[in-house]
PDB file of C-alpha atoms in Angstrom:
ATOM      1  CA  MET J   1     -18.201 235.094 155.458  1.00 90.00           C
ATOM      2  CA  GLU J   2     -15.914 236.821 157.354  1.00 95.00           C
ATOM      3  CA  ARG J   3     -17.223 240.197 159.348  1.00 95.00           C
ATOM      4  CA  LEU J   4     -17.592 242.128 162.450  1.00 96.00           C
ATOM      5  CA  ILE J   5     -20.443 240.959 164.902  1.00 96.00           C
ATOM      6  CA  ASP J   6     -22.081 243.757 167.228  1.00 94.00           C
ATOM      7  CA  VAL J   7     -22.284 242.406 170.566  1.00 94.00           C
ATOM      8  CA  GLY J   8     -23.687 245.820 171.987  1.00 89.00           C
ATOM      9  CA  ASP J   9     -20.786 247.193 173.447  1.00 89.00           C
ATOM     10  CA  GLY J  10     -18.252 245.816 171.420  1.00 91.00           C
ATOM     11  CA  SER J  11     -17.554 243.884 168.096  1.00 95.00           C
ATOM     12  CA  LEU J  12     -16.196 240.745 167.452  1.00 98.00           C
ATOM     13  CA  TRP J  13     -14.598 239.444 164.153  1.00 98.00           C
ATOM     14  CA  THR J  14     -16.487 236.250 162.912  1.00 98.00           C
ATOM     15  CA  GLY J  15     -16.039 233.873 160.389  1.00 98.00           C
ATOM     16  CA  ASP J  16     -19.490 231.820 159.684  1.00 97.00           C
ATOM     17  CA  THR J  17     -19.940 229.237 156.579  1.00 97.00           C
ATOM     18  CA  GLY J  18     -23.612 230.055 157.001  1.00 94.00           C
ATOM     19  CA  GLY J  19     -26.057 227.689 155.325  1.00 90.00           C
ATOM     20  CA  ASP J  20     -28.975 225.038 157.035  1.00 89.00           C
ATOM     21  CA  LEU J  21     -26.255 222.042 157.932  1.00 92.00           C
ATOM     22  CA  PRO J  22     -25.878 221.681 161.941  1.00 93.00           C
ATOM     23  CA  PRO J  23     -23.769 224.208 163.822  1.00 96.00           C
ATOM     24  CA  VAL J  24     -20.604 223.338 164.849  1.00 97.00           C
ATOM     25  CA  VAL J  25     -19.099 226.857 167.246  1.00 98.00           C
ATOM     26  CA  PHE J  26     -14.994 226.877 167.903  1.00 98.00           C
ATOM     27  CA  LEU J  27     -13.996 228.846 170.755  1.00 98.00           C
ATOM     28  CA  HIS J  28     -10.341 229.824 171.067  1.00 98.00           C
ATOM     29  CA  PRO J  29      -7.523 229.417 173.599  1.00 98.00           C
ATOM     30  CA  GLY J  30      -5.804 232.711 175.988  1.00 97.00           C
ATOM     31  CA  VAL J  31      -2.258 231.732 173.476  1.00 97.00           C
ATOM     32  CA  GLY J  32      -4.285 232.533 170.356  1.00 97.00           C
ATOM     33  CA  ASP J  33      -7.045 233.790 168.240  1.00 98.00           C
ATOM     34  CA  ALA J  34      -9.578 231.960 165.712  1.00 98.00           C
ATOM     35  CA  ARG J  35      -6.959 230.987 163.434  1.00 98.00           C
ATOM     36  CA  ILE J  36      -6.036 227.772 165.623  1.00 98.00           C
ATOM     37  CA  TRP J  37      -9.045 226.152 164.279  1.00 98.00           C
ATOM     38  CA  ASP J  38      -7.706 226.320 160.487  1.00 97.00           C
ATOM     39  CA  PRO J  39      -6.911 222.956 160.083  1.00 97.00           C
ATOM     40  CA  VAL J  40     -10.224 221.297 161.785  1.00 97.00           C
ATOM     41  CA  TRP J  41     -12.196 223.958 159.944  1.00 96.00           C
ATOM     42  CA  GLU J  42     -10.600 222.687 156.449  1.00 94.00           C
ATOM     43  CA  ARG J  43     -11.467 219.175 157.726  1.00 94.00           C
ATOM     44  CA  LEU J  44     -15.479 220.049 158.255  1.00 93.00           C
ATOM     45  CA  GLY J  45     -15.997 222.126 155.506  1.00 84.00           C
ATOM     46  CA  GLY J  46     -18.790 221.360 153.527  1.00 87.00           C
ATOM     47  CA  ARG J  47     -20.356 219.081 156.992  1.00 89.00           C
ATOM     48  CA  HIS J  48     -21.450 221.635 159.296  1.00 95.00           C
ATOM     49  CA  ARG J  49     -22.177 225.443 159.441  1.00 96.00           C
ATOM     50  CA  LEU J  50     -19.183 226.397 160.881  1.00 97.00           C
ATOM     51  CA  ILE J  51     -18.774 229.530 163.036  1.00 98.00           C
ATOM     52  CA  ARG J  52     -15.599 230.939 165.084  1.00 98.00           C
ATOM     53  CA  TYR J  53     -14.731 234.314 166.266  1.00 98.00           C
ATOM     54  CA  ASP J  54     -12.079 236.216 167.907  1.00 98.00           C
ATOM     55  CA  VAL J  55     -12.559 237.251 171.789  1.00 98.00           C
ATOM     56  CA  ARG J  56     -12.403 240.863 172.483  1.00 97.00           C
ATOM     57  CA  GLY J  57      -8.853 242.161 172.239  1.00 97.00           C
ATOM     58  CA  PHE J  58      -7.667 239.017 170.655  1.00 97.00           C
ATOM     59  CA  GLY J  59      -6.854 238.940 166.800  1.00 96.00           C
ATOM     60  CA  ARG J  60      -8.995 240.987 164.662  1.00 96.00           C
ATOM     61  CA  SER J  61     -11.501 241.737 167.189  1.00 97.00           C
ATOM     62  CA  ALA J  62     -12.064 245.233 168.806  1.00 93.00           C
ATOM     63  CA  PRO J  63     -10.094 246.078 172.024  1.00 95.00           C
ATOM     64  CA  PRO J  64     -12.398 245.770 175.277  1.00 96.00           C
ATOM     65  CA  ALA J  65     -13.729 249.165 176.379  1.00 92.00           C
ATOM     66  CA  GLY J  66     -14.104 247.987 179.897  1.00 94.00           C
ATOM     67  CA  ARG J  67     -14.555 244.493 181.762  1.00 95.00           C
ATOM     68  CA  PHE J  68     -16.732 242.349 179.558  1.00 96.00           C
ATOM     69  CA  SER J  69     -17.802 238.534 180.033  1.00 97.00           C
ATOM     70  CA  ARG J  70     -16.886 236.467 177.255  1.00 98.00           C
ATOM     71  CA  LEU J  71     -20.090 234.215 178.416  1.00 98.00           C
ATOM     72  CA  ASP J  72     -22.355 236.831 177.407  1.00 97.00           C
ATOM     73  CA  ASP J  73     -20.663 237.790 174.318  1.00 97.00           C
ATOM     74  CA  LEU J  74     -20.756 234.470 173.298  1.00 98.00           C
ATOM     75  CA  ARG J  75     -24.719 234.247 174.164  1.00 97.00           C
ATOM     76  CA  ARG J  76     -25.575 237.716 171.895  1.00 97.00           C
ATOM     77  CA  LEU J  77     -23.171 236.566 168.874  1.00 98.00           C
ATOM     78  CA  LEU J  78     -24.762 233.207 168.649  1.00 98.00           C
ATOM     79  CA  ASP J  79     -28.259 235.393 169.063  1.00 97.00           C
ATOM     80  CA  ARG J  80     -27.266 237.977 165.900  1.00 96.00           C
ATOM     81  CA  LEU J  81     -26.350 234.682 163.979  1.00 97.00           C
ATOM     82  CA  ASP J  82     -29.318 232.959 165.080  1.00 96.00           C
ATOM     83  CA  VAL J  83     -27.813 229.800 165.914  1.00 96.00           C
ATOM     84  CA  GLY J  84     -30.089 227.158 167.533  1.00 91.00           C
ATOM     85  CA  PRO J  85     -28.524 224.067 169.600  1.00 95.00           C
ATOM     86  CA  ALA J  86     -25.015 223.718 168.237  1.00 97.00           C
ATOM     87  CA  LEU J  87     -21.734 221.482 169.100  1.00 97.00           C
ATOM     88  CA  PHE J  88     -19.058 223.541 170.623  1.00 98.00           C
ATOM     89  CA  ALA J  89     -15.333 222.720 170.316  1.00 98.00           C
ATOM     90  CA  GLY J  90     -13.356 224.583 172.539  1.00 98.00           C
ATOM     91  CA  CYS J  91      -9.568 224.898 173.202  1.00 98.00           C
ATOM     92  CA  SER J  92      -8.303 225.847 177.018  1.00 98.00           C
ATOM     93  CA  MET J  93     -10.234 229.354 177.699  1.00 97.00           C
ATOM     94  CA  GLY J  94     -12.607 228.839 174.766  1.00 98.00           C
ATOM     95  CA  GLY J  95     -13.240 225.301 176.337  1.00 98.00           C
ATOM     96  CA  GLY J  96     -14.239 226.905 179.941  1.00 98.00           C
ATOM     97  CA  THR J  97     -16.362 229.298 177.950  1.00 98.00           C
ATOM     98  CA  ALA J  98     -18.093 226.310 176.178  1.00 98.00           C
ATOM     99  CA  LEU J  99     -18.590 224.841 179.815  1.00 98.00           C
ATOM    100  CA  ASP J 100     -20.114 227.889 181.336  1.00 98.00           C
ATOM    101  CA  LEU J 101     -22.630 227.969 178.556  1.00 98.00           C
ATOM    102  CA  ALA J 102     -23.403 224.476 179.080  1.00 98.00           C
ATOM    103  CA  LEU J 103     -24.277 224.600 182.491  1.00 98.00           C
ATOM    104  CA  ALA J 104     -25.826 228.171 182.332  1.00 97.00           C
ATOM    105  CA  GLU J 105     -28.244 227.499 179.163  1.00 97.00           C
ATOM    106  CA  PRO J 106     -28.005 223.369 178.323  1.00 96.00           C
ATOM    107  CA  GLY J 107     -30.770 224.000 175.579  1.00 96.00           C
ATOM    108  CA  ARG J 108     -28.016 226.017 173.585  1.00 97.00           C
ATOM    109  CA  VAL J 109     -25.334 222.842 173.407  1.00 97.00           C
ATOM    110  CA  ARG J 110     -25.770 219.781 172.071  1.00 96.00           C
ATOM    111  CA  GLY J 111     -22.506 218.141 172.487  1.00 97.00           C
ATOM    112  CA  LEU J 112     -19.093 219.585 173.780  1.00 98.00           C
ATOM    113  CA  VAL J 113     -15.203 218.556 172.125  1.00 98.00           C
ATOM    114  CA  LEU J 114     -13.010 220.253 174.793  1.00 98.00           C
ATOM    115  CA  ALA J 115      -9.550 220.447 174.284  1.00 98.00           C
ATOM    116  CA  CYS J 116      -7.380 221.288 177.235  1.00 97.00           C
ATOM    117  CA  PRO J 117      -9.937 223.201 179.066  1.00 98.00           C
ATOM    118  CA  GLY J 118      -9.536 226.175 181.271  1.00 96.00           C
ATOM    119  CA  ILE J 119     -12.183 225.671 183.547  1.00 97.00           C
ATOM    120  CA  SER J 120     -13.681 228.719 185.559  1.00 96.00           C
ATOM    121  CA  GLY J 121     -13.276 228.062 188.936  1.00 95.00           C
ATOM    122  CA  ALA J 122     -10.616 225.703 188.788  1.00 95.00           C
ATOM    123  CA  PRO J 123      -7.512 225.689 191.485  1.00 90.00           C
ATOM    124  CA  PRO J 124      -4.730 227.195 190.155  1.00 85.00           C
ATOM    125  CA  ALA J 125      -1.994 225.315 188.211  1.00 80.00           C
ATOM    126  CA  HIS J 126       0.932 225.281 190.543  1.00 75.00           C
ATOM    127  CA  GLU J 127       4.372 225.356 188.697  1.00 75.00           C
ATOM    128  CA  PRO J 128       7.182 225.711 191.193  1.00 75.00           C
ATOM    129  CA  GLY J 129      10.004 227.968 190.185  1.00 72.00           C
ATOM    130  CA  ALA J 130       8.125 229.483 187.256  1.00 77.00           C
ATOM    131  CA  GLU J 131       8.975 232.867 186.536  1.00 83.00           C
ATOM    132  CA  PRO J 132       6.290 235.488 186.279  1.00 88.00           C
ATOM    133  CA  ASP J 133       5.238 237.091 182.979  1.00 89.00           C
ATOM    134  CA  SER J 134       7.499 239.431 181.294  1.00 93.00           C
ATOM    135  CA  PRO J 135       6.029 242.841 180.576  1.00 94.00           C
ATOM    136  CA  ASP J 136       8.300 242.750 177.246  1.00 96.00           C
ATOM    137  CA  PRO J 137       5.907 241.369 174.889  1.00 95.00           C
ATOM    138  CA  ASP J 138       9.191 239.663 172.859  1.00 96.00           C
ATOM    139  CA  VAL J 139       9.989 237.870 175.946  1.00 96.00           C
ATOM    140  CA  PHE J 140       6.421 237.220 176.711  1.00 95.00           C
ATOM    141  CA  VAL J 141       5.907 235.363 173.688  1.00 96.00           C
ATOM    142  CA  GLU J 142       8.625 233.103 174.611  1.00 95.00           C
ATOM    143  CA  GLN J 143       7.771 232.617 177.836  1.00 95.00           C
ATOM    144  CA  GLY J 144       4.564 231.033 176.136  1.00 95.00           C
ATOM    145  CA  VAL J 145       6.802 228.796 173.849  1.00 96.00           C
ATOM    146  CA  ALA J 146       8.280 227.202 176.662  1.00 94.00           C
ATOM    147  CA  ARG J 147       5.130 226.953 178.453  1.00 94.00           C
ATOM    148  CA  TRP J 148       2.783 225.727 175.483  1.00 96.00           C
ATOM    149  CA  ALA J 149       4.257 224.649 172.839  1.00 97.00           C
ATOM    150  CA  ARG J 150       6.436 221.868 173.956  1.00 96.00           C
ATOM    151  CA  SER J 151       5.507 219.936 170.557  1.00 95.00           C
ATOM    152  CA  GLY J 152       7.885 222.735 168.602  1.00 94.00           C
ATOM    153  CA  ARG J 153       8.322 226.402 167.438  1.00 93.00           C
ATOM    154  CA  ASP J 154       6.719 227.090 164.485  1.00 91.00           C
ATOM    155  CA  PRO J 155       5.906 230.689 162.536  1.00 95.00           C
ATOM    156  CA  LEU J 156       1.970 230.236 163.402  1.00 95.00           C
ATOM    157  CA  VAL J 157       2.554 229.253 166.770  1.00 97.00           C
ATOM    158  CA  VAL J 158       4.748 232.356 167.395  1.00 97.00           C
ATOM    159  CA  ASP J 159       1.954 234.612 165.602  1.00 96.00           C
ATOM    160  CA  LEU J 160      -0.693 233.360 167.763  1.00 97.00           C
ATOM    161  CA  LEU J 161       0.904 233.967 170.799  1.00 97.00           C
ATOM    162  CA  ARG J 162       1.811 237.482 169.685  1.00 96.00           C
ATOM    163  CA  SER J 163      -1.815 238.126 168.909  1.00 95.00           C
ATOM    164  CA  ALA J 164      -2.582 236.831 172.474  1.00 96.00           C
ATOM    165  CA  VAL J 165      -0.066 239.025 173.981  1.00 95.00           C
ATOM    166  CA  ARG J 166      -1.674 241.993 172.875  1.00 94.00           C
ATOM    167  CA  PHE J 167      -4.530 241.224 174.947  1.00 97.00           C
ATOM    168  CA  TRP J 168      -2.643 239.832 178.281  1.00 96.00           C
ATOM    169  CA  LEU J 169      -0.132 243.108 178.527  1.00 96.00           C
ATOM    170  CA  ASN J 170      -2.775 245.614 177.640  1.00 95.00           C
ATOM    171  CA  TRP J 171      -5.600 244.378 179.266  1.00 97.00           C
ATOM    172  CA  GLY J 172      -5.398 240.855 180.966  1.00 95.00           C
ATOM    173  CA  GLU J 173      -7.796 239.563 184.079  1.00 93.00           C
ATOM    174  CA  ALA J 174      -8.760 242.529 184.909  1.00 95.00           C
ATOM    175  CA  TYR J 175     -11.144 242.861 182.096  1.00 96.00           C
ATOM    176  CA  LEU J 176     -12.589 239.524 182.423  1.00 96.00           C
ATOM    177  CA  ALA J 177     -15.734 239.153 184.361  1.00 94.00           C
ATOM    178  CA  ASP J 178     -16.567 236.171 186.553  1.00 91.00           C
ATOM    179  CA  ASP J 179     -18.474 233.621 184.380  1.00 92.00           C
ATOM    180  CA  GLY J 180     -19.178 230.944 186.886  1.00 89.00           C
ATOM    181  CA  ASP J 181     -17.545 228.441 188.882  1.00 95.00           C
ATOM    182  CA  ALA J 182     -18.061 225.258 186.304  1.00 97.00           C
ATOM    183  CA  TRP J 183     -15.359 223.765 188.644  1.00 98.00           C
ATOM    184  CA  SER J 184     -17.690 223.082 191.396  1.00 97.00           C
ATOM    185  CA  ARG J 185     -20.572 222.218 189.195  1.00 98.00           C
ATOM    186  CA  LEU J 186     -18.887 219.700 186.564  1.00 98.00           C
ATOM    187  CA  GLU J 187     -21.352 216.702 187.892  1.00 98.00           C
ATOM    188  CA  GLU J 188     -24.083 218.944 186.912  1.00 98.00           C
ATOM    189  CA  VAL J 189     -23.087 218.895 183.093  1.00 98.00           C
ATOM    190  CA  ALA J 190     -25.358 216.850 181.407  1.00 95.00           C
ATOM    191  CA  THR J 191     -24.290 217.428 177.485  1.00 95.00           C
ATOM    192  CA  PRO J 192     -22.426 215.056 175.751  1.00 96.00           C
ATOM    193  CA  SER J 193     -18.939 215.684 176.437  1.00 97.00           C
ATOM    194  CA  VAL J 194     -15.357 214.343 175.276  1.00 98.00           C
ATOM    195  CA  LEU J 195     -11.883 215.700 176.695  1.00 98.00           C
ATOM    196  CA  LEU J 196      -8.831 216.138 174.597  1.00 98.00           C
ATOM    197  CA  LEU J 197      -5.481 216.047 176.338  1.00 98.00           C
ATOM    198  CA  GLY J 198      -2.235 216.503 174.492  1.00 98.00           C
ATOM    199  CA  GLU J 199       0.597 213.936 176.027  1.00 97.00           C
ATOM    200  CA  LEU J 200       3.168 216.911 175.866  1.00 98.00           C
ATOM    201  CA  GLU J 201       0.549 219.391 177.633  1.00 97.00           C
ATOM    202  CA  ARG J 202       1.867 221.678 180.097  1.00 95.00           C
ATOM    203  CA  PRO J 203       2.412 219.406 183.413  1.00 94.00           C
ATOM    204  CA  SER J 204       0.568 221.631 185.841  1.00 93.00           C
ATOM    205  CA  PHE J 205      -2.440 221.867 183.652  1.00 93.00           C
ATOM    206  CA  VAL J 206      -3.286 218.082 183.492  1.00 96.00           C
ATOM    207  CA  PRO J 207      -4.589 217.281 187.016  1.00 95.00           C
ATOM    208  CA  ALA J 208      -7.382 219.506 186.434  1.00 96.00           C
ATOM    209  CA  CYS J 209      -8.531 218.246 182.862  1.00 97.00           C
ATOM    210  CA  VAL J 210      -8.339 214.275 184.290  1.00 97.00           C
ATOM    211  CA  GLU J 211     -10.186 215.534 187.260  1.00 97.00           C
ATOM    212  CA  ALA J 212     -12.560 217.648 184.728  1.00 98.00           C
ATOM    213  CA  ALA J 213     -12.976 214.197 182.558  1.00 98.00           C
ATOM    214  CA  ARG J 214     -13.519 211.778 185.873  1.00 98.00           C
ATOM    215  CA  ARG J 215     -16.129 214.058 187.052  1.00 98.00           C
ATOM    216  CA  ILE J 216     -18.102 215.352 184.287  1.00 98.00           C
ATOM    217  CA  PRO J 217     -21.140 212.812 183.618  1.00 98.00           C
ATOM    218  CA  GLY J 218     -20.038 210.291 180.761  1.00 97.00           C
ATOM    219  CA  CYS J 219     -17.085 212.322 179.561  1.00 98.00           C
ATOM    220  CA  ARG J 220     -14.321 210.415 177.492  1.00 97.00           C
ATOM    221  CA  LEU J 221     -10.973 211.218 178.052  1.00 98.00           C
ATOM    222  CA  VAL J 222      -8.545 211.053 175.001  1.00 98.00           C
ATOM    223  CA  ARG J 223      -4.859 211.470 175.237  1.00 98.00           C
ATOM    224  CA  VAL J 224      -3.699 212.846 172.093  1.00 98.00           C
ATOM    225  CA  PRO J 225       0.122 211.973 170.990  1.00 97.00           C
ATOM    226  CA  GLY J 226       2.741 214.468 170.367  1.00 96.00           C
ATOM    227  CA  ALA J 227       0.348 217.051 170.842  1.00 98.00           C
ATOM    228  CA  ASP J 228       0.551 220.189 173.266  1.00 98.00           C
ATOM    229  CA  HIS J 229      -1.508 222.740 174.528  1.00 98.00           C
ATOM    230  CA  PHE J 230      -1.993 224.198 170.804  1.00 98.00           C
ATOM    231  CA  LEU J 231      -3.947 220.782 170.264  1.00 98.00           C
ATOM    232  CA  PRO J 232      -6.002 221.940 167.456  1.00 98.00           C
ATOM    233  CA  LEU J 233      -2.835 222.870 165.207  1.00 97.00           C
ATOM    234  CA  ARG J 234      -1.114 219.738 166.677  1.00 98.00           C
ATOM    235  CA  ALA J 235      -3.754 217.066 165.999  1.00 98.00           C
ATOM    236  CA  PRO J 236      -6.488 218.491 163.925  1.00 98.00           C
ATOM    237  CA  GLU J 237      -7.400 214.728 162.854  1.00 97.00           C
ATOM    238  CA  ALA J 238      -8.297 213.903 166.540  1.00 97.00           C
ATOM    239  CA  VAL J 239     -10.487 217.075 166.942  1.00 97.00           C
ATOM    240  CA  ALA J 240     -12.363 216.402 163.720  1.00 97.00           C
ATOM    241  CA  GLU J 241     -13.011 212.886 164.876  1.00 96.00           C
ATOM    242  CA  ALA J 242     -14.263 213.787 168.133  1.00 97.00           C
ATOM    243  CA  LEU J 243     -16.325 216.333 166.343  1.00 96.00           C
ATOM    244  CA  LEU J 244     -18.079 213.854 163.593  1.00 95.00           C
ATOM    245  CA  ARG J 245     -18.596 211.431 166.145  1.00 94.00           C
ATOM    246  CA  GLN J 246     -20.307 213.940 168.537  1.00 94.00           C
ATOM    247  CA  ALA J 247     -22.412 215.078 165.683  1.00 92.00           C
ATOM    248  CA  LYS J 248     -23.479 211.354 165.111  1.00 89.00           C
ATOM    249  CA  GLU J 249     -24.060 210.427 168.547  1.00 88.00           C
ATOM    250  CA  THR J 250     -26.480 213.831 169.364  1.00 84.00           C
ATOM    251  CA  ARG J 251     -28.071 213.642 166.212  1.00 76.00           C
TER     252      ARG J 251
END
């Protein structure tokens, strides 16, 4: 079922297969929306209750009315849908929100599959010579393709970037509340975790991911050949396999 879920001062487009199967919640990156999970969703159908949504200002969700917390929105959504402890799959920005939830309310999180997570409080990625983001939407999209889509250009990747551009050019960081500092607390993560890292990931993004996998207790680091930052699209089998393994190990 697809619908808008009220989270108090806004609404989020949400897809939810419903039912009594063990839930898996998908959190999208800042370079796209919930459609990035399409090929993983297809592979897990019938095995789990699957839930995904678009963050405010992305994809099919309403624009933000002001500053908002991605973590609080996630909590409210889970409450509205009556979701108990779940597996969480988060890519980039979504991986950061999943980690923030695992630290704030570990009882909600049975396991984590983190695809190149963007972690709250992590040191800024340093990339010498990188040009600033363009205010022109078309140029911004092309910058995104060059930076994040090193596995190749395709229509869905471009469309996902266009969805993200709407947020970053109209609202951006000024509208995102500080949801914590997971970077300084990675050793406290008590949730079974696996971190997937594409071999074609943006180089400046790699050190923080490797360091996070080292510091999160028991976390497995899995290098994914041929994948870039759009890892759920590039390697859906690897993501689905990681989720199914986490589901088996956290029963």
